[in-house]
mmCIF file with all atom_site columns, C-alpha atoms in Angstrom:
data_model
loop_
_atom_site.group_PDB
_atom_site.id
_atom_site.type_symbol
_atom_site.label_atom_id
_atom_site.label_alt_id
_atom_site.label_comp_id
_atom_site.label_asym_id
_atom_site.label_entity_id
_atom_site.label_seq_id
_atom_site.pdbx_PDB_ins_code
_atom_site.Cartn_x
_atom_site.Cartn_y
_atom_site.Cartn_z
_atom_site.occupancy
_atom_site.B_iso_or_equiv
_atom_site.pdbx_formal_charge
_atom_site.auth_seq_id
_atom_site.auth_comp_id
_atom_site.auth_asym_id
_atom_site.auth_atom_id
_atom_site.pdbx_PDB_model_num
ATOM 1   C CA . MET K 1 1   ? 0.117  0.116   0.004   1.00 0.00 ? 134 MET K CA 1
ATOM 2   C CA . PHE K 1 2   ? 2.906  2.405   0.991   1.00 0.00 ? 135 PHE K CA 1
ATOM 3   C CA . GLU K 1 3   ? 6.213  2.242   -0.652  1.00 0.00 ? 136 GLU K CA 1
ATOM 4   C CA . GLU K 1 4   ? 8.994  1.747   2.126   1.00 0.00 ? 137 GLU K CA 1
ATOM 5   C CA . VAL K 1 5   ? 11.076 5.268   2.451   1.00 0.00 ? 138 VAL K CA 1
ATOM 6   C CA . VAL K 1 6   ? 14.750 4.800   3.302   1.00 0.00 ? 139 VAL K CA 1
ATOM 7   C CA . LEU K 1 7   ? 15.771 8.092   5.180   1.00 0.00 ? 140 LEU K CA 1
ATOM 8   C CA . PRO K 1 8   ? 19.504 8.851   5.162   1.00 0.00 ? 141 PRO K CA 1
ATOM 9   C CA . VAL K 1 9   ? 21.375 8.692   8.500   1.00 0.00 ? 142 VAL K CA 1
ATOM 10  C CA . GLU K 1 10  ? 23.648 11.572  9.356   1.00 0.00 ? 143 GLU K CA 1
ATOM 11  C CA . PRO K 1 11  ? 26.534 11.363  11.416  1.00 0.00 ? 144 PRO K CA 1
ATOM 12  C CA . VAL K 1 12  ? 26.446 13.800  14.544  1.00 0.00 ? 145 VAL K CA 1
ATOM 13  C CA . LYS K 1 13  ? 28.590 16.608  13.803  1.00 0.00 ? 146 LYS K CA 1
ATOM 14  C CA . GLY K 1 14  ? 31.887 16.912  15.563  1.00 0.00 ? 147 GLY K CA 1
ATOM 15  C CA . GLY K 1 15  ? 31.579 13.348  17.062  1.00 0.00 ? 148 GLY K CA 1
ATOM 16  C CA . ARG K 1 16  ? 29.347 14.456  19.842  1.00 0.00 ? 149 ARG K CA 1
ATOM 17  C CA . SER K 1 17  ? 26.137 12.496  20.756  1.00 0.00 ? 150 SER K CA 1
ATOM 18  C CA . SER K 1 18  ? 23.132 13.848  22.014  1.00 0.00 ? 151 SER K CA 1
ATOM 19  C CA . LEU K 1 19  ? 22.483 15.174  25.428  1.00 0.00 ? 152 LEU K CA 1
ATOM 20  C CA . LEU K 1 20  ? 20.212 12.282  26.133  1.00 0.00 ? 153 LEU K CA 1
ATOM 21  C CA . SER K 1 21  ? 22.674 9.905   25.246  1.00 0.00 ? 154 SER K CA 1
ATOM 22  C CA . GLN K 1 22  ? 25.433 11.511  27.500  1.00 0.00 ? 155 GLN K CA 1
ATOM 23  C CA . LEU K 1 23  ? 23.274 11.608  30.368  1.00 0.00 ? 156 LEU K CA 1
ATOM 24  C CA . LEU K 1 24  ? 22.432 7.982   30.125  1.00 0.00 ? 157 LEU K CA 1
ATOM 25  C CA . GLU K 1 25  ? 26.098 7.209   29.555  1.00 0.00 ? 158 GLU K CA 1
ATOM 26  C CA . GLU K 1 26  ? 26.854 8.952   32.714  1.00 0.00 ? 159 GLU K CA 1
ATOM 27  C CA . THR K 1 27  ? 24.151 7.083   34.736  1.00 0.00 ? 160 THR K CA 1
ATOM 28  C CA . LEU K 1 28  ? 25.882 3.754   33.730  1.00 0.00 ? 161 LEU K CA 1
ATOM 29  C CA . TYR K 1 29  ? 28.850 4.705   36.035  1.00 0.00 ? 162 TYR K CA 1
ATOM 30  C CA . GLN K 1 30  ? 27.164 5.987   39.241  1.00 0.00 ? 163 GLN K CA 1
ATOM 31  C CA . PRO K 1 31  ? 26.781 3.549   42.046  1.00 0.00 ? 164 PRO K CA 1
ATOM 32  C CA . SER K 1 32  ? 23.276 2.070   42.257  1.00 0.00 ? 165 SER K CA 1
ATOM 33  C CA . ASN K 1 33  ? 20.938 2.749   45.264  1.00 0.00 ? 166 ASN K CA 1
ATOM 34  C CA . PRO K 1 34  ? 20.197 -0.505  47.096  1.00 0.00 ? 167 PRO K CA 1
ATOM 35  C CA . TYR K 1 35  ? 17.089 1.390   48.690  1.00 0.00 ? 168 TYR K CA 1
ATOM 36  C CA . LEU K 1 36  ? 15.390 2.519   45.410  1.00 0.00 ? 169 LEU K CA 1
ATOM 37  C CA . GLU K 1 37  ? 12.368 0.081   45.950  1.00 0.00 ? 170 GLU K CA 1
ATOM 38  C CA . PHE K 1 38  ? 11.511 2.136   48.835  1.00 0.00 ? 171 PHE K CA 1
ATOM 39  C CA . ALA K 1 39  ? 10.934 5.358   46.941  1.00 0.00 ? 172 ALA K CA 1
ATOM 40  C CA . LYS K 1 40  ? 7.613  4.500   46.474  1.00 0.00 ? 173 LYS K CA 1
ATOM 41  C CA . PHE K 1 41  ? 6.608  5.503   49.990  1.00 0.00 ? 174 PHE K CA 1
ATOM 42  C CA . ASP K 1 42  ? 7.752  8.997   49.589  1.00 0.00 ? 175 ASP K CA 1
ATOM 43  C CA . GLY K 1 43  ? 4.859  11.308  50.089  1.00 0.00 ? 176 GLY K CA 1
ATOM 44  C CA . GLU K 1 44  ? 6.034  14.538  48.832  1.00 0.00 ? 177 GLU K CA 1
ATOM 45  C CA . GLY K 1 45  ? 3.760  16.423  46.483  1.00 0.00 ? 178 GLY K CA 1
ATOM 46  C CA . LEU K 1 46  ? 0.948  13.903  47.661  1.00 0.00 ? 179 LEU K CA 1
ATOM 47  C CA . ASP K 1 47  ? -0.414 15.949  50.400  1.00 0.00 ? 180 ASP K CA 1
ATOM 48  C CA . GLU K 1 48  ? -3.915 16.733  48.522  1.00 0.00 ? 181 GLU K CA 1
ATOM 49  C CA . THR K 1 49  ? -4.072 13.160  47.251  1.00 0.00 ? 182 THR K CA 1
ATOM 50  C CA . CYS K 1 50  ? -3.351 10.849  50.492  1.00 0.00 ? 183 CYS K CA 1
ATOM 51  C CA . SER K 1 51  ? -2.476 11.196  54.125  1.00 0.00 ? 184 SER K CA 1
ATOM 52  C CA . THR K 1 52  ? 1.050  11.954  54.704  1.00 0.00 ? 185 THR K CA 1
ATOM 53  C CA . LYS K 1 53  ? 3.111  12.474  57.721  1.00 0.00 ? 186 LYS K CA 1
ATOM 54  C CA . THR K 1 54  ? 6.370  14.482  57.826  1.00 0.00 ? 187 THR K CA 1
ATOM 55  C CA . ILE K 1 55  ? 9.469  13.094  60.287  1.00 0.00 ? 188 ILE K CA 1
ATOM 56  C CA . HIS K 1 56  ? 12.858 14.166  60.917  1.00 0.00 ? 189 HIS K CA 1
ATOM 57  C CA . PHE K 1 57  ? 15.327 11.377  61.114  1.00 0.00 ? 190 PHE K CA 1
ATOM 58  C CA . PHE K 1 58  ? 18.790 11.392  62.484  1.00 0.00 ? 191 PHE K CA 1
ATOM 59  C CA . LEU K 1 59  ? 21.287 9.154   61.210  1.00 0.00 ? 192 LEU K CA 1
ATOM 60  C CA . PRO K 1 60  ? 23.574 8.880   64.050  1.00 0.00 ? 193 PRO K CA 1
ATOM 61  C CA . PHE K 1 61  ? 26.039 6.106   62.360  1.00 0.00 ? 194 PHE K CA 1
ATOM 62  C CA . LEU K 1 62  ? 26.929 8.635   59.781  1.00 0.00 ? 195 LEU K CA 1
ATOM 63  C CA . LEU K 1 63  ? 29.720 11.115  60.529  1.00 0.00 ? 196 LEU K CA 1
ATOM 64  C CA . PRO K 1 64  ? 28.212 14.745  61.467  1.00 0.00 ? 197 PRO K CA 1
ATOM 65  C CA . SER K 1 65  ? 29.002 17.529  59.058  1.00 0.00 ? 198 SER K CA 1
ATOM 66  C CA . ALA K 1 66  ? 30.823 20.581  59.962  1.00 0.00 ? 199 ALA K CA 1
ATOM 67  C CA . ASP K 1 67  ? 27.565 22.427  59.632  1.00 0.00 ? 200 ASP K CA 1
ATOM 68  C CA . ASP K 1 68  ? 25.635 20.624  62.197  1.00 0.00 ? 201 ASP K CA 1
ATOM 69  C CA . GLU K 1 69  ? 26.850 18.952  65.430  1.00 0.00 ? 202 GLU K CA 1
ATOM 70  C CA . ARG K 1 70  ? 23.750 17.143  65.810  1.00 0.00 ? 203 ARG K CA 1
ATOM 71  C CA . GLY K 1 71  ? 24.858 14.847  62.884  1.00 0.00 ? 204 GLY K CA 1
ATOM 72  C CA . VAL K 1 72  ? 23.096 13.751  59.509  1.00 0.00 ? 205 VAL K CA 1
ATOM 73  C CA . ILE K 1 73  ? 19.526 14.973  59.665  1.00 0.00 ? 206 ILE K CA 1
ATOM 74  C CA . ILE K 1 74  ? 16.769 13.736  56.783  1.00 0.00 ? 207 ILE K CA 1
ATOM 75  C CA . THR K 1 75  ? 13.240 15.095  56.805  1.00 0.00 ? 208 THR K CA 1
ATOM 76  C CA . ILE K 1 76  ? 11.031 12.801  54.818  1.00 0.00 ? 209 ILE K CA 1
ATOM 77  C CA . CYS K 1 77  ? 7.166  13.407  53.817  1.00 0.00 ? 210 CYS K CA 1
ATOM 78  C CA . VAL K 1 78  ? 6.014  9.486   53.763  1.00 0.00 ? 211 VAL K CA 1
ATOM 79  C CA . ILE K 1 79  ? 2.443  8.043   52.970  1.00 0.00 ? 212 ILE K CA 1
ATOM 80  C CA . GLU K 1 80  ? 0.877  7.224   56.418  1.00 0.00 ? 213 GLU K CA 1
ATOM 81  C CA . THR K 1 81  ? 0.140  3.604   55.097  1.00 0.00 ? 214 THR K CA 1
ATOM 82  C CA . ALA K 1 82  ? 3.890  2.801   55.108  1.00 0.00 ? 215 ALA K CA 1
ATOM 83  C CA . THR K 1 83  ? 5.171  0.499   57.657  1.00 0.00 ? 216 THR K CA 1
ATOM 84  C CA . VAL K 1 84  ? 8.375  1.465   60.032  1.00 0.00 ? 217 VAL K CA 1
ATOM 85  C CA . LYS K 1 85  ? 10.452 -1.084  57.456  1.00 0.00 ? 218 LYS K CA 1
ATOM 86  C CA . ASP K 1 86  ? 9.252  1.100   54.582  1.00 0.00 ? 219 ASP K CA 1
ATOM 87  C CA . VAL K 1 87  ? 10.303 4.222   56.077  1.00 0.00 ? 220 VAL K CA 1
ATOM 88  C CA . LYS K 1 88  ? 13.511 3.131   57.327  1.00 0.00 ? 221 LYS K CA 1
ATOM 89  C CA . GLY K 1 89  ? 14.125 2.047   53.649  1.00 0.00 ? 222 GLY K CA 1
ATOM 90  C CA . LEU K 1 90  ? 13.067 5.435   52.650  1.00 0.00 ? 223 LEU K CA 1
ATOM 91  C CA . VAL K 1 91  ? 15.332 7.008   54.836  1.00 0.00 ? 224 VAL K CA 1
ATOM 92  C CA . LEU K 1 92  ? 18.367 5.192   53.541  1.00 0.00 ? 225 LEU K CA 1
ATOM 93  C CA . CYS K 1 93  ? 17.438 5.984   50.166  1.00 0.00 ? 226 CYS K CA 1
ATOM 94  C CA . LYS K 1 94  ? 17.437 9.389   50.635  1.00 0.00 ? 227 LYS K CA 1
ATOM 95  C CA . ALA K 1 95  ? 20.718 9.161   52.635  1.00 0.00 ? 228 ALA K CA 1
ATOM 96  C CA . CYS K 1 96  ? 22.223 7.305   49.402  1.00 0.00 ? 229 CYS K CA 1
ATOM 97  C CA . LEU K 1 97  ? 20.843 10.114  47.307  1.00 0.00 ? 230 LEU K CA 1
ATOM 98  C CA . LYS K 1 98  ? 22.625 12.655  49.303  1.00 0.00 ? 231 LYS K CA 1
ATOM 99  C CA . GLY K 1 99  ? 26.106 11.053  48.483  1.00 0.00 ? 232 GLY K CA 1
ATOM 100 C CA . LYS K 1 100 ? 26.540 8.932   51.730  1.00 0.00 ? 233 LYS K CA 1
ATOM 101 C CA . GLU K 1 101 ? 26.038 5.574   49.876  1.00 0.00 ? 234 GLU K CA 1
ATOM 102 C CA . SER K 1 102 ? 29.707 4.671   50.897  1.00 0.00 ? 235 SER K CA 1
ATOM 103 C CA . SER K 1 103 ? 28.878 4.572   54.522  1.00 0.00 ? 236 SER K CA 1
ATOM 104 C CA . ILE K 1 104 ? 25.632 2.718   54.227  1.00 0.00 ? 237 ILE K CA 1
ATOM 105 C CA . HIS K 1 105 ? 25.409 -0.930  54.364  1.00 0.00 ? 238 HIS K CA 1
ATOM 106 C CA . THR K 1 106 ? 23.334 -2.724  51.629  1.00 0.00 ? 239 THR K CA 1
ATOM 107 C CA . ASP K 1 107 ? 21.439 -4.981  53.952  1.00 0.00 ? 240 ASP K CA 1
ATOM 108 C CA . ILE K 1 108 ? 18.317 -3.190  55.724  1.00 0.00 ? 241 ILE K CA 1
ATOM 109 C CA . ASN K 1 109 ? 17.958 -5.733  58.377  1.00 0.00 ? 242 ASN K CA 1
ATOM 110 C CA . LYS K 1 110 ? 21.359 -4.070  59.856  1.00 0.00 ? 243 LYS K CA 1
ATOM 111 C CA . TYR K 1 111 ? 19.427 -0.949  60.731  1.00 0.00 ? 244 TYR K CA 1
ATOM 112 C CA . GLY K 1 112 ? 16.789 -0.258  63.234  1.00 0.00 ? 245 GLY K CA 1
ATOM 113 C CA . VAL K 1 113 ? 14.331 2.815   64.095  1.00 0.00 ? 246 VAL K CA 1
ATOM 114 C CA . TRP K 1 114 ? 14.239 4.215   67.613  1.00 0.00 ? 247 TRP K CA 1
ATOM 115 C CA . ILE K 1 115 ? 12.596 7.053   69.230  1.00 0.00 ? 248 ILE K CA 1
ATOM 116 C CA . ALA K 1 116 ? 15.277 10.412  69.290  1.00 0.00 ? 249 ALA K CA 1
ATOM 117 C CA . GLU K 1 117 ? 15.155 13.424  71.053  1.00 0.00 ? 250 GLU K CA 1
ATOM 118 C CA . ASP K 1 118 ? 15.163 17.032  69.274  1.00 0.00 ? 251 ASP K CA 1
ATOM 119 C CA . ASP K 1 119 ? 18.953 17.043  69.875  1.00 0.00 ? 252 ASP K CA 1
ATOM 120 C CA . GLY K 1 120 ? 19.348 13.963  68.017  1.00 0.00 ? 253 GLY K CA 1
ATOM 121 C CA . THR K 1 121 ? 20.221 11.681  70.648  1.00 0.00 ? 254 THR K CA 1
ATOM 122 C CA . VAL K 1 122 ? 18.391 8.183   70.710  1.00 0.00 ? 255 VAL K CA 1
ATOM 123 C CA . ASP K 1 123 ? 15.898 7.515   73.701  1.00 0.00 ? 256 ASP K CA 1
ATOM 124 C CA . SER K 1 124 ? 17.544 4.298   74.872  1.00 0.00 ? 257 SER K CA 1
ATOM 125 C CA . GLU K 1 125 ? 14.568 3.812   77.471  1.00 0.00 ? 258 GLU K CA 1
ATOM 126 C CA . PHE K 1 126 ? 12.417 2.840   74.880  1.00 0.00 ? 259 PHE K CA 1
ATOM 127 C CA . PRO K 1 127 ? 12.734 -0.373  72.684  1.00 0.00 ? 260 PRO K CA 1
ATOM 128 C CA . MET K 1 128 ? 13.532 -0.291  68.774  1.00 0.00 ? 261 MET K CA 1
ATOM 129 C CA . LEU K 1 129 ? 10.007 0.375   66.635  1.00 0.00 ? 262 LEU K CA 1
ATOM 130 C CA . ASP K 1 130 ? 8.216  -2.675  65.520  1.00 0.00 ? 263 ASP K CA 1
ATOM 131 C CA . GLU K 1 131 ? 9.145  -2.916  61.701  1.00 0.00 ? 264 GLU K CA 1
ATOM 132 C CA . LYS K 1 132 ? 5.471  -4.657  60.946  1.00 0.00 ? 265 LYS K CA 1
ATOM 133 C CA . GLU K 1 133 ? 3.529  -1.836  62.387  1.00 0.00 ? 266 GLU K CA 1
ATOM 134 C CA . ALA K 1 134 ? 2.327  1.192   60.288  1.00 0.00 ? 267 ALA K CA 1
ATOM 135 C CA . ILE K 1 135 ? 4.221  4.629   60.798  1.00 0.00 ? 268 ILE K CA 1
ATOM 136 C CA . SER K 1 136 ? 0.934  6.477   61.503  1.00 0.00 ? 269 SER K CA 1
ATOM 137 C CA . LYS K 1 137 ? 0.754  4.332   64.701  1.00 0.00 ? 270 LYS K CA 1
ATOM 138 C CA . TYR K 1 138 ? 3.535  6.416   66.159  1.00 0.00 ? 271 TYR K CA 1
ATOM 139 C CA . GLY K 1 139 ? 3.145  10.156  66.785  1.00 0.00 ? 272 GLY K CA 1
ATOM 140 C CA . PHE K 1 140 ? 6.788  11.172  67.109  1.00 0.00 ? 273 PHE K CA 1
ATOM 141 C CA . GLN K 1 141 ? 8.204  13.977  64.947  1.00 0.00 ? 274 GLN K CA 1
ATOM 142 C CA . PHE K 1 142 ? 11.798 13.098  66.056  1.00 0.00 ? 275 PHE K CA 1
ATOM 143 C CA . LEU K 1 143 ? 13.202 9.212   65.266  1.00 0.00 ? 276 LEU K CA 1
ATOM 144 C CA . ALA K 1 144 ? 16.497 7.659   64.430  1.00 0.00 ? 277 ALA K CA 1
ATOM 145 C CA . VAL K 1 145 ? 17.811 5.010   62.069  1.00 0.00 ? 278 VAL K CA 1
ATOM 146 C CA . ASP K 1 146 ? 20.722 3.470   63.733  1.00 0.00 ? 279 ASP K CA 1
ATOM 147 C CA . GLU K 1 147 ? 22.653 0.694   63.175  1.00 0.00 ? 280 GLU K CA 1
ATOM 148 C CA . LYS K 1 148 ? 21.488 -2.550  65.273  1.00 0.00 ? 281 LYS K CA 1
ATOM 149 C CA . ASP K 1 149 ? 24.016 -2.776  67.992  1.00 0.00 ? 282 ASP K CA 1
ATOM 150 C CA . LYS K 1 150 ? 24.203 -6.047  70.023  1.00 0.00 ? 283 LYS K CA 1
ATOM 151 C CA . ASP K 1 151 ? 23.558 -3.857  73.271  1.00 0.00 ? 284 ASP K CA 1
ATOM 152 C CA . LYS K 1 152 ? 20.593 -2.836  71.752  1.00 0.00 ? 285 LYS K CA 1
ATOM 153 C CA . GLN K 1 153 ? 19.167 -6.259  70.479  1.00 0.00 ? 286 GLN K CA 1
ATOM 154 C CA . ASN K 1 154 ? 20.378 -8.322  73.064  1.00 0.00 ? 287 ASN K CA 1
ATOM 155 C CA . LYS K 1 155 ? 19.175 -6.554  76.181  1.00 0.00 ? 288 LYS K CA 1
ATOM 156 C CA . PRO K 1 156 ? 17.856 -9.238  78.863  1.00 0.00 ? 289 PRO K CA 1
ATOM 157 C CA . SER K 1 157 ? 14.179 -8.953  79.001  1.00 0.00 ? 290 SER K CA 1
ATOM 158 C CA . GLN K 1 158 ? 12.854 -8.396  82.482  1.00 0.00 ? 291 GLN K CA 1
ATOM 159 C CA . LYS K 1 159 ? 10.706 -11.287 83.966  1.00 0.00 ? 292 LYS K CA 1
ATOM 160 C CA . ASN K 1 160 ? 8.422  -11.092 86.667  1.00 0.00 ? 293 ASN K CA 1
ATOM 161 C CA . VAL K 1 161 ? 8.798  -14.199 88.994  1.00 0.00 ? 294 VAL K CA 1
ATOM 162 C CA . PRO K 1 162 ? 6.468  -14.630 91.710  1.00 0.00 ? 295 PRO K CA 1
ATOM 163 C CA . VAL K 1 163 ? 8.265  -15.477 94.865  1.00 0.00 ? 296 VAL K CA 1
ATOM 164 C CA . LYS K 1 164 ? 6.224  -17.250 97.892  1.00 0.00 ? 297 LYS K CA 1
ATOM 165 C CA . MET K 1 165 ? 7.018  -15.973 101.309 1.00 0.00 ? 298 MET K CA 1
#
């Protein structure tokens, strides 16, 4: 029905490639973000369409910058249906995007979420937040993502033992 037309392919002038080709080539050599799958829980720009929650996270396992003695702080807006584990992954994803990927383990299970004071200190009187619970269950503005220590993980549990007198 239609005749096949062969278009001549013109070489790119000066040996340069297009901007898109250059951008794609540059991204091949950038380190991959192991927590990119958690970016779907980011609530930035979704305030009008679904319930979101803004939380300030301290990352005490990263070295503090010269600007702030409290350490690395990441403020995120997250959808309220996300679990604590999802939010932890989102925080680590954003930390990798800020250029901190060399200091972050690729295993999400090496980290936990704790309640923090507004100065960044982890409140050790409370246990680590349950990763299966929705983040909307917790009403704290300041939390911390930190490496799980043996001290934090293996605290002996207190048991009530009845004593007969």
